Coordinates of C-alpha atoms in Angstrom, one line a residue:
X144 CA 4.8 -7.6 -41.8
X145 CA 7.7 -9.2 -43.7
X146 CA 10.0 -9.2 -40.6
X147 CA 7.6 -11.1 -38.4
X148 CA 9.1 -14.5 -37.7
X149 CA 8.5 -17.4 -35.3
X150 CA 10.9 -17.6 -32.4
X151 CA 11.8 -21.2 -33.2
X152 CA 14.3 -19.9 -35.7
X153 CA 16.1 -17.9 -33.0
X154 CA 16.0 -19.9 -29.8
X155 CA 18.1 -22.7 -28.4
X156 CA 17.0 -24.8 -25.4
X157 CA 19.7 -25.3 -22.9
X158 CA 20.0 -28.1 -20.3
X159 CA 23.2 -28.4 -18.3
X160 CA 22.6 -30.4 -15.1
X161 CA 24.5 -29.4 -12.0
X162 CA 25.8 -33.0 -11.6
X163 CA 28.0 -32.6 -14.7
X164 CA 29.8 -29.6 -13.1
X165 CA 32.7 -29.6 -10.7
X166 CA 31.9 -28.1 -7.2
X167 CA 28.3 -27.2 -8.2
X168 CA 27.3 -27.0 -4.5
X169 CA 29.2 -23.7 -4.3
X170 CA 27.1 -22.0 -7.0
X171 CA 24.4 -19.6 -6.0
X172 CA 20.8 -20.7 -6.3
X173 CA 18.9 -18.3 -8.5
X174 CA 15.2 -17.6 -9.2
X175 CA 13.1 -15.3 -11.3
X176 CA 10.8 -12.4 -10.3
X177 CA 8.4 -10.6 -12.5
X178 CA 9.6 -7.3 -11.2
X179 CA 13.3 -7.8 -10.8
X180 CA 14.2 -10.7 -13.2
X181 CA 17.0 -12.9 -12.1
X182 CA 17.4 -12.9 -8.3
X183 CA 19.5 -14.7 -5.8
X184 CA 17.8 -16.7 -3.1
X185 CA 19.4 -17.3 0.3
X186 CA 18.0 -20.8 0.8
X187 CA 18.4 -23.9 -1.3
X188 CA 15.2 -25.3 -2.8
X189 CA 16.3 -28.9 -2.4
X190 CA 18.9 -30.8 -0.4
X191 CA 19.8 -32.5 -3.7
X192 CA 21.0 -30.0 -6.2
X193 CA 22.3 -32.5 -8.8
X194 CA 19.3 -32.0 -11.1
X195 CA 19.3 -28.2 -11.0
X196 CA 20.3 -26.4 -14.2
X197 CA 23.2 -24.1 -14.9
X198 CA 22.4 -20.6 -16.2
X199 CA 25.0 -18.0 -17.3
X200 CA 25.2 -14.6 -18.8
X201 CA 22.9 -14.2 -21.8
X202 CA 20.6 -17.1 -20.8
X203 CA 16.9 -16.8 -20.3
X204 CA 15.0 -18.6 -17.4
X205 CA 11.3 -18.8 -16.7
X206 CA 8.8 -20.8 -14.7
X207 CA 6.3 -22.2 -17.2
X208 CA 3.4 -21.4 -14.8
X209 CA 4.4 -17.8 -14.0
X210 CA 5.6 -16.4 -17.4
X211 CA 2.0 -15.2 -18.1
X212 CA 2.6 -12.4 -15.5
X213 CA 6.0 -11.5 -16.9
X214 CA 8.1 -13.7 -14.7
X215 CA 11.0 -14.3 -17.1
X216 CA 14.6 -13.2 -16.6
X217 CA 17.7 -12.6 -18.7
X218 CA 20.9 -13.5 -16.8
X219 CA 23.1 -10.3 -16.5
X220 CA 26.8 -10.1 -17.4
X221 CA 29.0 -11.9 -14.8
X222 CA 26.3 -13.9 -13.2
X223 CA 26.4 -17.7 -13.0
X224 CA 24.3 -20.0 -10.9
X225 CA 21.7 -22.8 -10.7
X226 CA 18.0 -22.8 -11.1
X227 CA 15.3 -25.3 -10.2
X228 CA 14.7 -28.1 -12.8
X229 CA 11.2 -26.7 -13.0
X230 CA 12.5 -23.7 -14.9
X231 CA 12.9 -23.6 -18.7
X232 CA 16.4 -22.3 -19.7
X233 CA 17.2 -21.2 -23.2
X234 CA 19.4 -18.7 -25.2
X235 CA 19.1 -16.8 -28.5
X236 CA 21.1 -17.2 -31.6
X237 CA 23.4 -14.4 -32.9
X238 CA 20.5 -13.3 -35.1
X239 CA 18.4 -12.0 -32.2
X240 CA 19.6 -9.7 -29.4
X241 CA 18.4 -11.1 -26.1
X242 CA 17.7 -7.7 -24.6
X243 CA 15.1 -7.0 -27.4
X244 CA 13.5 -10.4 -26.9
X245 CA 13.1 -9.8 -23.2
X246 CA 11.4 -6.4 -23.9
X247 CA 9.1 -8.1 -26.4
X248 CA 8.1 -11.0 -24.1
X249 CA 7.2 -8.5 -21.3
X250 CA 5.3 -6.2 -23.6
X251 CA 1.5 -6.3 -24.0
X252 CA 1.8 -8.1 -27.3
X253 CA 4.3 -10.6 -25.9
X254 CA 2.1 -11.4 -22.9
X255 CA -0.9 -11.8 -25.2
X256 CA 0.9 -14.4 -27.3
X257 CA 2.2 -16.2 -24.2
X258 CA -1.5 -16.5 -23.1
X259 CA -2.6 -17.7 -26.5
X260 CA 0.1 -20.4 -26.8
X261 CA 0.0 -21.6 -23.2
X262 CA -1.5 -25.0 -22.4
X263 CA -4.1 -26.0 -19.8
X264 CA -7.3 -24.6 -18.5
X265 CA -7.2 -23.9 -14.8
X266 CA -3.4 -23.3 -14.5
X267 CA -1.9 -22.6 -17.9
X268 CA 1.8 -23.4 -18.6
X269 CA 4.1 -22.3 -21.5
X270 CA 6.5 -25.1 -22.5
X271 CA 9.6 -24.3 -24.6
X272 CA 7.9 -25.8 -27.7
X273 CA 5.0 -23.3 -27.1
X274 CA 7.5 -20.4 -26.7
X275 CA 8.9 -21.3 -30.1
X276 CA 5.5 -20.7 -31.7
X277 CA 5.4 -17.0 -30.7
X278 CA 5.8 -14.6 -33.5
X279 CA 7.9 -11.4 -33.2
X280 CA 8.9 -8.6 -35.5
X281 CA 12.7 -9.3 -36.0
X282 CA 14.6 -6.9 -38.2
X283 CA 18.2 -7.5 -39.4
X284 CA 20.8 -7.6 -36.6
X285 CA 22.2 -4.1 -37.6
X286 CA 18.7 -2.6 -37.2
X287 CA 18.3 -4.4 -33.8
X288 CA 21.6 -2.9 -32.6
X289 CA 20.3 0.6 -33.6
X290 CA 17.0 -0.1 -31.9
X291 CA 18.8 -1.2 -28.7
X292 CA 20.9 1.9 -28.6
X293 CA 17.9 4.1 -29.0
X294 CA 16.0 2.2 -26.4
X295 CA 18.9 2.5 -23.9
X296 CA 19.1 6.3 -24.5
X297 CA 15.3 6.5 -23.9
X298 CA 15.7 4.3 -20.8
X299 CA 18.2 6.7 -19.4
X300 CA 15.8 9.7 -19.9
X301 CA 13.1 7.7 -18.3
X302 CA 15.3 6.8 -15.3
X303 CA 16.0 10.5 -14.9
X304 CA 12.3 11.3 -15.1
X305 CA 11.3 8.6 -12.7
X306 CA 13.9 9.8 -10.2
X307 CA 12.4 13.3 -10.4
X308 CA 8.9 11.8 -10.0
X309 CA 10.0 9.9 -6.9
X310 CA 11.5 13.1 -5.5
X311 CA 8.3 15.0 -6.2
X312 CA 6.2 12.3 -4.5
X313 CA 8.5 12.5 -1.4
X314 CA 8.2 16.2 -1.3
X315 CA 4.4 16.0 -1.5
X316 CA 4.3 13.5 1.3
X317 CA 6.4 15.8 3.5
X318 CA 4.2 18.8 2.5
X319 CA 1.1 17.0 3.6
X320 CA 2.7 16.1 6.9
X321 CA 3.9 19.7 7.4
X322 CA 0.3 21.0 6.8
X323 CA -1.2 18.6 9.3
X324 CA 1.5 19.3 11.9
X325 CA 1.1 23.1 11.6
X326 CA -2.7 22.6 11.8
X327 CA -2.6 20.7 15.1
X328 CA 0.0 23.1 16.6
X329 CA -2.3 26.1 15.8
X330 CA 0.0 27.7 13.3
X331 CA -2.4 27.6 10.4
X332 CA -5.0 29.5 12.3
X333 CA -2.8 32.1 14.1
X334 CA -4.3 34.9 12.0
X335 CA -7.8 33.5 12.6
X336 CA -7.3 33.7 16.4
X337 CA -6.4 37.4 16.1
X338 CA -9.7 38.0 14.3
X339 CA -11.7 35.9 16.9
X340 CA -10.4 36.8 20.3
X341 CA -13.6 36.0 22.3
X342 CA -14.3 32.4 21.5
X343 CA -15.0 29.8 24.2
X344 CA -11.8 28.5 25.8
X345 CA -11.2 24.8 25.1
X346 CA -11.0 24.2 28.9
X347 CA -14.7 25.1 29.1
X348 CA -15.5 23.0 26.1
X349 CA -13.8 20.0 27.8
X350 CA -15.8 20.6 31.0
X351 CA -19.1 20.5 29.0
X352 CA -18.0 17.3 27.2
X353 CA -17.4 15.7 30.6
X354 CA -20.7 16.9 32.0
X355 CA -22.7 15.5 29.0
X356 CA -20.8 12.2 29.1
X357 CA -21.8 11.8 32.7
X358 CA -25.5 12.4 31.7
X359 CA -25.1 9.8 28.9
X360 CA -23.7 7.3 31.4
X361 CA -26.6 8.1 33.8
X362 CA -29.1 7.4 31.0
X363 CA -27.2 4.2 30.2
X364 CA -26.5 5.3 26.6
X365 CA -22.8 4.8 27.0
X366 CA -20.7 2.8 29.5
X367 CA -19.0 4.4 32.5
X368 CA -15.3 4.8 31.7
X369 CA -12.3 4.3 34.0
X370 CA -10.6 7.5 35.0
X371 CA -7.6 8.3 32.9
X372 CA -4.3 9.3 34.5
X373 CA -3.3 13.0 34.7
X374 CA -1.2 14.3 31.8
X375 CA 2.5 14.6 32.7
X376 CA 4.9 17.2 31.4
X377 CA 6.9 14.5 29.6
X378 CA 3.9 13.5 27.5
X379 CA 3.4 17.0 26.0
X380 CA 5.2 17.2 22.6
X381 CA 4.8 21.0 21.9
X382 CA 3.3 24.2 23.4
X383 CA -0.2 25.2 22.6
X384 CA -1.8 28.6 21.6
X385 CA -3.8 30.5 24.2
X386 CA -7.3 29.0 24.4
X387 CA -6.2 25.4 23.7
X388 CA -5.8 22.6 26.2
X389 CA -4.1 19.2 26.3
X390 CA -6.4 16.3 27.1
X391 CA -6.6 12.6 26.6
X392 CA -8.4 11.2 23.6
X393 CA -10.7 9.2 25.9
X394 CA -11.7 12.3 27.7
X395 CA -12.8 14.1 24.5
X396 CA -14.5 11.1 22.9
X397 CA -17.9 9.6 23.9
X398 CA -16.6 6.1 23.4
X399 CA -13.7 4.2 21.9
X400 CA -14.1 0.5 21.1
X401 CA -12.9 -2.3 18.9
X402 CA -14.7 -4.9 16.9
X403 CA -15.8 -8.4 17.6
X404 CA -13.0 -10.9 18.0
X405 CA -12.5 -14.2 16.1
X406 CA -14.8 -16.1 18.5
X407 CA -17.7 -13.8 17.6
X408 CA -16.9 -13.1 13.9
X409 CA -15.4 -15.9 11.8
X410 CA -14.6 -16.3 8.1
X411 CA -17.7 -18.5 7.6
X412 CA -19.9 -15.6 8.8
X413 CA -19.2 -13.5 5.7
X414 CA -21.9 -13.4 3.0
X415 CA -22.4 -11.6 -0.3
X416 CA -24.7 -8.9 1.0
X417 CA -26.2 -7.7 4.3
X418 CA -24.6 -5.5 7.0
X419 CA -21.3 -4.0 5.9
X420 CA -18.1 -5.1 7.8
X421 CA -15.3 -2.4 7.9
X422 CA -11.8 -4.0 7.5
X423 CA -8.2 -2.9 7.6
X424 CA -8.2 -2.8 3.8
X425 CA -10.8 0.0 3.9
X426 CA -8.7 2.3 6.0
X427 CA -6.3 4.6 4.1
X428 CA -4.3 7.6 5.0
X429 CA -7.2 10.0 5.7
X430 CA -9.3 8.3 3.2
X431 CA -11.9 5.5 3.1
X432 CA -11.2 2.8 0.5
X433 CA -14.6 1.6 -0.6
X434 CA -13.3 -1.8 -1.8
X435 CA -12.9 -5.3 -0.3
X436 CA -16.6 -5.3 0.4
X437 CA -17.5 -7.7 3.2
X438 CA -20.9 -8.4 4.8
X439 CA -22.6 -10.4 7.5
X440 CA -26.3 -11.4 7.7
X441 CA -28.8 -9.4 9.7
X442 CA -29.1 -12.4 12.0
X443 CA -25.4 -12.4 12.7
X444 CA -25.4 -8.6 13.1
X445 CA -27.9 -8.9 15.9
X446 CA -25.4 -10.9 18.0
X447 CA -22.6 -8.4 17.6
X448 CA -24.5 -5.1 17.1
X449 CA -22.8 -3.4 20.1
X450 CA -19.9 -3.0 17.7
X451 CA -21.9 -0.9 15.3
X452 CA -20.1 2.0 13.6
X453 CA -21.8 4.8 11.6
X454 CA -20.9 7.7 9.4
X455 CA -18.8 10.3 11.1
X456 CA -17.1 7.8 13.3
X457 CA -13.3 7.7 13.2
X458 CA -11.9 4.3 12.2
X459 CA -8.3 3.6 13.4
X460 CA -6.0 0.7 12.5
X461 CA -4.6 -1.0 15.6
X462 CA -1.5 -1.9 13.7
X463 CA 1.2 0.9 13.7
X464 CA 4.2 0.4 11.5
X465 CA 5.7 3.2 9.4
X466 CA 2.6 5.3 9.6
X467 CA -0.9 5.5 11.1
X468 CA -3.9 4.6 9.1
X469 CA -7.0 6.5 10.1
X470 CA -10.2 7.6 8.3
X471 CA -13.6 9.1 9.0
X472 CA -16.5 6.9 7.8
X473 CA -18.3 8.7 4.9
X474 CA -22.0 9.6 4.9
X475 CA -23.1 6.5 2.9
X476 CA -22.0 4.2 5.7
X477 CA -25.2 4.2 7.8
X478 CA -24.7 1.0 9.7
X479 CA -21.7 -1.3 9.8
X480 CA -19.5 -3.5 12.0
X481 CA -15.8 -2.9 12.5
X482 CA -13.4 -5.8 12.7
X483 CA -11.4 -6.4 15.9
X484 CA -8.3 -4.7 14.5
X485 CA -10.2 -1.6 13.5
X486 CA -10.9 0.7 16.5
X487 CA -13.8 3.2 16.5
X488 CA -13.5 6.6 18.0
X489 CA -17.0 8.2 18.4
X490 CA -17.2 11.9 19.2
X491 CA -20.0 14.3 19.8
X492 CA -19.5 16.2 16.6
X493 CA -21.3 19.2 18.1
X494 CA -18.3 19.6 20.4
X495 CA -15.3 17.9 18.7
X496 CA -14.7 17.6 15.0
X497 CA -14.0 14.0 13.8
X498 CA -12.0 15.5 10.9
X499 CA -9.8 17.5 13.2
X500 CA -9.1 14.5 15.5
X501 CA -8.3 12.3 12.4
X502 CA -5.9 15.0 11.2
X503 CA -4.1 14.9 14.6
X504 CA -4.0 11.1 14.6
X505 CA -2.3 11.2 11.1
X506 CA 0.6 13.4 12.3
X507 CA 4.2 12.4 13.2
X508 CA 3.5 13.7 16.7
X509 CA 0.6 11.2 17.2
X510 CA 2.8 8.5 15.7
X511 CA 5.6 9.2 18.3
X512 CA 3.1 9.2 21.1
X513 CA 1.5 6.0 20.1
X514 CA 4.6 4.1 18.9
X515 CA 5.9 4.3 22.5
X516 CA 3.0 2.1 23.5
X517 CA 3.1 -0.5 20.8
X518 CA 3.7 -4.2 21.5
X519 CA 4.5 -7.1 19.3
X520 CA 7.5 -7.6 16.9
X521 CA 6.0 -9.0 13.7
X522 CA 2.9 -6.8 13.7
X523 CA 3.3 -3.9 16.2
X524 CA -0.1 -2.8 17.5
X525 CA -1.8 -0.9 20.3
X526 CA -5.0 -1.6 22.3
X527 CA -8.0 0.6 23.0
X528 CA -6.7 1.6 26.5
X529 CA -3.5 3.0 25.0
X530 CA -5.5 4.8 22.3
X531 CA -7.7 6.4 25.0
X532 CA -4.7 7.6 26.9
X533 CA -3.1 9.3 23.9
X534 CA -2.8 13.1 24.6
X535 CA -4.3 15.4 22.0
X536 CA -4.3 19.2 21.5
X537 CA -7.9 20.4 21.8
X538 CA -8.8 23.8 20.3
X539 CA -12.2 25.6 20.7
X540 CA -14.9 24.0 18.5
X541 CA -15.1 27.0 16.1
X542 CA -11.4 26.9 15.6
X543 CA -11.5 23.2 15.0
X544 CA -13.9 23.9 12.1
X545 CA -11.6 26.7 10.8
X546 CA -8.6 24.3 10.9
X547 CA -10.6 21.6 9.0
X548 CA -11.6 24.1 6.3
X549 CA -8.0 25.4 5.9
X550 CA -6.5 21.9 5.8
X551 CA -9.1 20.7 3.3
X552 CA -8.1 23.5 1.0
X553 CA -4.4 22.9 1.3
X554 CA -4.7 19.1 1.0
X555 CA -6.9 19.6 -2.1
X556 CA -4.1 21.6 -3.7
X557 CA -1.7 18.7 -2.8
X558 CA -4.1 16.3 -4.5
X559 CA -4.0 18.4 -7.7
X560 CA -0.2 18.4 -7.7
X561 CA -0.2 14.6 -7.0
X562 CA -2.4 14.1 -10.1
X563 CA 0.1 15.9 -12.2
X564 CA 3.0 13.8 -10.8
X565 CA 1.0 10.6 -11.4
X566 CA 0.2 11.6 -14.9
X567 CA 4.0 12.1 -15.5
X568 CA 4.6 8.6 -14.0
X569 CA 2.0 7.1 -16.3
X570 CA 3.7 8.8 -19.3
X571 CA 7.1 7.4 -18.3
X572 CA 5.7 3.9 -18.0
X573 CA 4.1 3.9 -21.4
X574 CA 6.9 5.8 -23.2
X575 CA 9.4 2.9 -23.5
X576 CA 6.8 0.4 -24.8
X577 CA 5.7 3.0 -27.4
X578 CA 9.3 3.5 -28.5
X579 CA 9.9 -0.2 -28.9
X580 CA 6.6 -0.8 -30.6
X581 CA 7.3 1.9 -33.2
X582 CA 10.9 0.8 -33.6
X583 CA 9.9 -2.8 -34.5
X584 CA 7.2 -1.6 -36.9
X585 CA 9.6 0.8 -38.6

């Protein structure tokens, strides 16, 4: 197109060393983020700032090795500071609005040309001379001003839309939590209980679980467990419906264990194929993320196979920060090893539903119960003993299954709503680029 021009006609390199400025030590040290743009850093990059460069309102700054991921910033009005001498600093002539140039350089076409003109093989860099070779549709300045006004109007509409999307995502998250909380309090199945008044009491179910665990210990199929302390009134977070009981997770589970620690499973043990290793990256919020595939050899597995996990097991992250990450292993996981920071809760699914327990462990009630036990400041976590002692509301088995069916339906409806919200988010993200692309073409 006739208005496509090389940037060399519109750019001016700028080098003003700090040592030429009075009291330069008092200026803020600035950096560039690919998400935020120009940022202020709280620490000085060097004890000697004399070679740092001045940047002011309207200047561009970028790291030659990071611009390929959009790490370039335009200094906002009223900002003045210093950047590392490793940065390239430049400004535009009056014939090119800097705001439009920034949008172009962060667009798909701009990033493509940056990649084309960058030098190097392993680690590419875009020097200022390379930047000048980039071609951009540049209409007359009056047209640029019109484009910028339209872009700003669209940006305002997008900001309003994104604010509403964020609000909807927050509401959906609260709705999911409300569904899970009502499920484990028995509120979702209140009508179901009226229609099924003669089901086995959970107290009798718990007694059968204990009796069969004793048989498994006797047959040396599971290890004998230490007696768990009695439940105190202070531990009970809410009242239960008739037919339910409070118990400790360790009393309802066949076994709870962690994975092999570093001395038994090291980085060098990982291979491209073999026995699957379940890692923290695989544990989502009630979902299994089948990515970050890791394996150990069959030979290595034989040395740590007592940590084997299978489909139907609950995998629980030992790290507890803002929320709990827990999932049930899907059917296609037939044999795997869990890492040390991934706890396994194994139940007799003929007596306790893995899905129901995972729902409970995902609630705010479980978070409060377990967060009281966490230790560590940087990465708060619990151990298996504390997990075993967590109190849980146990309904009769048939009601557990009714709860799971009800929750699956309601969470499925939440997923459908989330897809609509995500589609709107994708629309808002592509809208601005489409507007700019069409504006430059027209």
